[in-house]
Amino acid sequence: MTDVTAAEASEADPRADADAAAESTAKRRPWLPWAAVLVVVLLVGAGAAWSQLGGAAGARPVEVGSADAEDRVDITATIVRVDAASGELVLRMLVVPRGSLTTEGGLSPAEDLEILTSAAMKTDPFFPANERIASVDVPVALGGGAITAYPFDRYDATLEFTARQGGSIVPVHLELTNRDALFGMTAEGFEESNAAVVELGLARSVSVMTFAIFMILAMWALAIAVAIGAWVVVSERRGLVWPALGWMAATLFAIAGFRNAAPGAPPIGSLIDYLAFFWAEAIIAVCLFATVVGGVRAERAQSR
């Protein structure tokens, strides 16, 4: 029998060289798998920390008024939903009278209790005497921005609370929190003439901003990738390359679905569309058409 040399074996099976090279690299750099695991752990940890920082900033409560007064009205107001499309938010209010203002330890007021609010709030909650108090949802009109500026849209509102019981104004202690995960809250509170006033500002949360910026970059990256692929197919006269055409057409429709997944459902014509979506769709459509035209010409030239 004829002996087979290492070179002949390598020529007979090209995969042997690749396997040998991979094995040699693994022996020289045994730390590579552990480094990859460490990078993944660091990225996951950084994402978790970023999420917690953004959530903590949005959930931090704002307190206005004195909580030391024995006879007072405690108001816990929570932003439960921000509807940027209609320009309003829903504020859930829990009103609890204290001291001599209540008859059942905060469950009901001793006399008729009315919460007077600012013009932005569409109703003034009223609680009859000796009846159990339930939380109420109050719509609040927003100003300062439009949803078409997504994801950089910002809104503001002035919230004012004054409590009147038995025809007299009583002290108010307000605590305002935000529970809408799509928006971050900034608020400045102050007390004015026995009223608790909050200057409220709302902007997209850290998670929404991060994903929106990623969407913009991803749409441009896909459009550039399609343009490069179209240039290669057309410049090298490869004809009608059906897998490439299918990929381009699929990308054209995939980007539309990707854009519609933007958190907060911004309408067509928002800033994100002018920054990336419209351009990406136009570039991909032009590249697809150019590839088909170039491919048809190349096919005809080859058939002659």
Coordinates of C-alpha atoms in Angstrom, one line a residue:
M1 CA 0.0 0.0 0.0
T2 CA 1.1 3.6 -0.7
D3 CA 1.7 5.8 2.3
V4 CA -0.3 9.0 2.3
T5 CA 1.6 12.1 3.3
A6 CA 0.2 14.9 5.5
A7 CA 0.2 17.2 2.5
E8 CA -1.7 14.7 0.3
A9 CA -4.2 14.1 3.1
S10 CA -4.7 17.9 3.4
E11 CA -5.3 18.2 -0.3
A12 CA -7.7 15.3 -0.2
D13 CA -9.8 16.8 2.6
P14 CA -9.6 20.6 2.8
R15 CA -11.6 20.5 6.0
A16 CA -8.7 19.0 7.8
D17 CA -6.7 22.2 7.5
A18 CA -9.6 24.2 8.9
D19 CA -10.1 21.8 11.8
A20 CA -6.4 21.8 12.5
A21 CA -6.2 25.5 12.5
A22 CA -9.2 25.8 14.8
E23 CA -7.7 23.3 17.2
S24 CA -4.4 25.1 17.1
T25 CA -6.0 28.5 17.9
A26 CA -8.0 26.9 20.7
K27 CA -4.8 25.6 22.2
R28 CA -3.0 28.9 21.9
R29 CA -5.9 31.0 23.3
P30 CA -7.8 28.9 25.8
W31 CA -9.2 32.1 27.4
L32 CA -11.3 33.0 24.4
P33 CA -14.5 31.2 25.4
W34 CA -14.3 32.6 28.9
A35 CA -13.7 36.1 27.5
A36 CA -16.8 35.7 25.4
V37 CA -18.9 34.6 28.4
L38 CA -17.5 37.6 30.4
V39 CA -18.5 40.0 27.6
V40 CA -22.0 38.6 27.5
V41 CA -22.3 38.9 31.3
L42 CA -21.1 42.5 31.3
L43 CA -23.5 43.5 28.5
V44 CA -26.4 41.9 30.4
G45 CA -25.4 43.5 33.6
A46 CA -25.0 46.9 31.9
G47 CA -28.4 46.5 30.4
A48 CA -30.0 45.7 33.7
A49 CA -28.3 48.6 35.5
W50 CA -29.4 51.0 32.7
S51 CA -33.0 49.7 33.0
Q52 CA -33.0 50.2 36.8
L53 CA -31.5 53.7 36.6
G54 CA -34.2 54.7 34.0
G55 CA -37.0 53.1 36.1
A56 CA -35.8 54.7 39.3
A57 CA -35.7 58.1 37.7
G58 CA -39.2 57.8 36.4
A59 CA -40.7 56.3 39.6
R60 CA -39.2 58.8 42.1
P61 CA -42.1 60.5 44.0
V62 CA -42.5 64.3 44.4
E63 CA -43.9 65.6 47.7
V64 CA -45.4 69.0 48.3
G65 CA -46.9 70.4 51.5
S66 CA -46.4 69.7 55.1
A67 CA -47.0 66.2 56.3
D68 CA -46.7 67.3 60.0
A69 CA -50.1 69.1 60.2
E70 CA -52.5 67.0 62.3
D71 CA -55.6 68.2 60.4
R72 CA -54.8 67.9 56.7
V73 CA -55.8 66.1 53.5
D74 CA -53.3 63.6 52.0
I75 CA -53.5 63.3 48.2
T76 CA -51.6 60.5 46.5
A77 CA -51.7 61.2 42.8
T78 CA -50.3 58.6 40.3
I79 CA -49.8 59.0 36.6
V80 CA -51.2 55.7 35.3
R81 CA -51.3 56.5 31.5
V82 CA -50.0 59.2 29.2
D83 CA -51.9 59.4 25.8
A84 CA -49.6 61.5 23.7
A85 CA -51.9 61.1 20.6
S86 CA -54.8 62.8 22.4
G87 CA -52.6 65.1 24.4
E88 CA -53.7 64.1 27.9
L89 CA -52.8 61.9 30.8
V90 CA -54.8 60.0 33.4
L91 CA -54.1 60.9 37.0
R92 CA -55.4 58.5 39.7
M93 CA -56.1 60.3 42.9
L94 CA -56.5 58.8 46.4
V95 CA -57.7 61.4 48.9
V96 CA -57.3 60.7 52.6
P97 CA -58.4 63.2 55.3
R98 CA -56.6 63.2 58.6
G99 CA -57.3 64.3 62.1
S100 CA -60.6 66.1 62.8
L101 CA -61.3 66.1 59.1
T102 CA -62.3 62.4 59.0
T103 CA -64.7 60.2 60.9
E104 CA -63.4 56.8 60.2
G105 CA -59.6 57.1 60.2
G106 CA -59.4 58.4 56.7
L107 CA -62.1 56.3 55.1
S108 CA -64.7 59.1 54.9
P109 CA -64.7 62.9 55.5
A110 CA -66.4 64.5 58.5
E111 CA -67.9 67.1 56.1
D112 CA -68.3 67.5 52.4
L113 CA -64.8 67.5 50.9
E114 CA -63.9 69.1 47.5
I115 CA -60.5 69.0 45.8
L116 CA -60.1 72.2 43.7
T117 CA -57.7 71.7 40.8
S118 CA -56.0 73.7 38.1
A119 CA -57.4 74.4 34.6
A120 CA -55.5 71.6 33.0
M121 CA -57.4 69.1 35.1
K122 CA -60.9 68.4 33.7
T123 CA -62.8 67.8 37.0
D124 CA -62.8 68.7 40.7
P125 CA -63.3 65.5 42.7
F126 CA -66.0 65.8 45.4
F127 CA -66.5 63.5 48.3
P128 CA -69.8 63.7 50.4
A129 CA -69.6 63.7 54.1
N130 CA -69.6 60.3 55.9
E131 CA -69.3 58.3 52.7
R132 CA -66.5 56.0 51.9
I133 CA -63.8 57.7 49.7
A134 CA -62.7 55.8 46.6
S135 CA -59.9 56.6 44.2
V136 CA -60.8 58.6 41.2
D137 CA -59.2 59.0 37.7
V138 CA -58.9 62.5 36.5
P139 CA -58.0 63.4 32.9
V140 CA -55.3 66.1 32.6
A141 CA -54.7 68.1 29.4
L142 CA -51.0 68.3 28.3
G143 CA -49.2 71.1 26.5
G144 CA -45.8 71.9 25.2
G145 CA -45.4 69.3 22.4
A146 CA -46.8 67.0 19.8
I147 CA -46.4 63.3 19.2
T148 CA -45.1 63.9 15.7
A149 CA -41.7 64.9 17.4
Y150 CA -41.4 61.2 18.5
P151 CA -39.1 60.1 20.0
F152 CA -38.0 63.5 21.2
D153 CA -41.5 64.8 22.1
R154 CA -42.0 66.5 25.4
Y155 CA -45.1 67.6 27.3
D156 CA -45.8 69.7 30.4
A157 CA -48.7 70.5 32.7
T158 CA -49.4 72.5 35.8
L159 CA -51.1 70.5 38.6
E160 CA -52.7 72.4 41.4
F161 CA -54.6 70.9 44.4
T162 CA -56.5 72.8 47.1
A163 CA -58.8 71.1 49.6
R164 CA -62.0 72.7 50.9
Q165 CA -64.0 71.2 53.6
G166 CA -67.0 72.8 55.3
G167 CA -66.5 76.0 53.4
S168 CA -62.9 76.4 54.7
I169 CA -59.5 75.8 53.0
V170 CA -57.5 73.0 54.8
P171 CA -53.9 72.0 54.5
V172 CA -52.9 69.6 51.7
H173 CA -50.0 67.2 51.5
L174 CA -49.4 65.9 48.0
E175 CA -47.4 62.9 46.7
L176 CA -47.0 62.5 43.0
T177 CA -45.6 59.4 41.3
N178 CA -45.4 58.1 37.7
R179 CA -46.3 54.6 36.7
D180 CA -46.3 54.9 32.9
A181 CA -43.2 52.9 31.7
L182 CA -43.1 54.8 28.4
F183 CA -42.5 58.2 29.9
G184 CA -40.1 59.7 32.4
M185 CA -41.3 62.4 34.8
T186 CA -39.6 65.6 35.9
A187 CA -41.5 67.7 38.5
E188 CA -40.9 70.7 40.6
G189 CA -43.3 71.2 43.5
F190 CA -44.0 74.2 45.7
E191 CA -46.7 75.3 48.1
E192 CA -48.7 78.5 47.4
S193 CA -51.6 79.9 49.5
N194 CA -52.4 76.5 51.0
A195 CA -52.3 74.9 47.6
A196 CA -49.9 72.2 46.4
V197 CA -48.6 73.0 43.0
V198 CA -46.5 70.9 40.7
E199 CA -44.9 71.9 37.4
L200 CA -44.8 68.6 35.6
G201 CA -42.6 67.7 32.6
L202 CA -42.9 64.4 30.7
A203 CA -40.5 62.9 28.1
R204 CA -39.9 59.5 26.6
S205 CA -38.3 57.1 29.1
V206 CA -34.7 55.9 28.8
S207 CA -35.8 52.5 27.4
V208 CA -38.0 54.0 24.7
M209 CA -35.3 56.5 23.7
T210 CA -32.8 53.6 23.5
F211 CA -35.0 51.4 21.4
A212 CA -36.0 54.3 19.1
I213 CA -32.4 55.3 18.4
F214 CA -31.6 51.6 17.8
M215 CA -34.5 51.5 15.3
I216 CA -33.1 54.5 13.4
L217 CA -29.6 53.0 13.2
A218 CA -31.0 49.5 12.3
M219 CA -33.1 50.9 9.4
W220 CA -30.2 52.8 8.0
A221 CA -27.9 49.8 8.4
L222 CA -30.4 47.6 6.5
A223 CA -30.8 50.2 3.7
I224 CA -27.0 50.5 3.3
A225 CA -26.6 46.7 3.2
V226 CA -29.2 46.4 0.5
A227 CA -27.5 49.2 -1.5
I228 CA -24.1 47.4 -1.3
G229 CA -25.7 44.2 -2.4
A230 CA -27.5 45.9 -5.3
W231 CA -24.2 47.6 -6.4
V232 CA -22.3 44.2 -6.4
V233 CA -25.1 42.4 -8.4
V234 CA -25.4 45.2 -11.0
S235 CA -21.7 46.2 -11.4
E236 CA -20.6 42.6 -11.9
R237 CA -23.5 41.8 -14.3
R238 CA -24.6 38.7 -12.4
G239 CA -28.1 38.8 -14.0
L240 CA -31.3 38.1 -12.1
V241 CA -30.0 36.7 -8.8
W242 CA -33.3 35.6 -7.3
P243 CA -32.1 35.0 -3.7
A244 CA -30.8 38.6 -3.6
L245 CA -34.0 40.0 -5.1
G246 CA -36.0 38.0 -2.5
W247 CA -33.8 39.3 0.3
M248 CA -34.3 42.9 -0.9
A249 CA -38.0 42.6 -1.2
A250 CA -38.3 41.0 2.2
T251 CA -36.3 43.8 3.8
L252 CA -38.5 46.4 2.2
F253 CA -41.6 44.9 3.9
A254 CA -39.8 43.9 7.1
I255 CA -38.7 47.5 7.8
A256 CA -42.4 48.6 7.6
G257 CA -43.3 46.1 10.3
F258 CA -40.3 46.9 12.3
R259 CA -41.2 50.6 12.3
N260 CA -44.8 49.8 13.4
A261 CA -43.3 48.1 16.5
A262 CA -42.1 51.4 17.9
P263 CA -43.2 51.8 21.5
G264 CA -46.0 54.4 21.9
A265 CA -47.4 53.8 18.4
P266 CA -46.3 57.1 16.8
P267 CA -48.3 58.1 13.7
I268 CA -46.9 58.1 10.2
G269 CA -45.1 61.4 9.6
S270 CA -43.4 61.5 13.0
L271 CA -39.8 62.6 13.3
I272 CA -38.5 59.0 13.3
D273 CA -39.9 58.5 9.8
Y274 CA -38.0 61.5 8.4
L275 CA -34.9 60.5 10.2
A276 CA -34.8 56.9 8.9
F277 CA -37.9 55.1 7.8
F278 CA -38.9 57.1 4.7
W279 CA -35.2 57.1 3.5
A280 CA -34.7 53.4 4.1
E281 CA -37.8 52.5 2.2
A282 CA -36.9 54.7 -0.7
I283 CA -33.3 53.5 -0.9
I284 CA -34.4 49.8 -0.8
A285 CA -37.1 50.3 -3.4
V286 CA -34.7 52.1 -5.8
C287 CA -32.1 49.4 -5.3
L288 CA -34.5 46.6 -5.9
F289 CA -35.8 48.2 -9.1
A290 CA -32.2 48.9 -10.3
T291 CA -31.2 45.3 -9.6
V292 CA -34.1 44.0 -11.6
V293 CA -33.4 46.3 -14.6
G294 CA -29.7 45.5 -14.5
G295 CA -30.3 41.8 -14.2
V296 CA -32.7 41.8 -17.1
R297 CA -30.1 43.6 -19.3
A298 CA -27.4 41.1 -18.2
E299 CA -29.6 38.1 -18.9
R300 CA -30.4 39.4 -22.4
A301 CA -26.8 40.1 -23.1
Q302 CA -25.8 36.6 -22.1
S303 CA -28.6 35.0 -24.2
R304 CA -27.4 36.6 -27.4

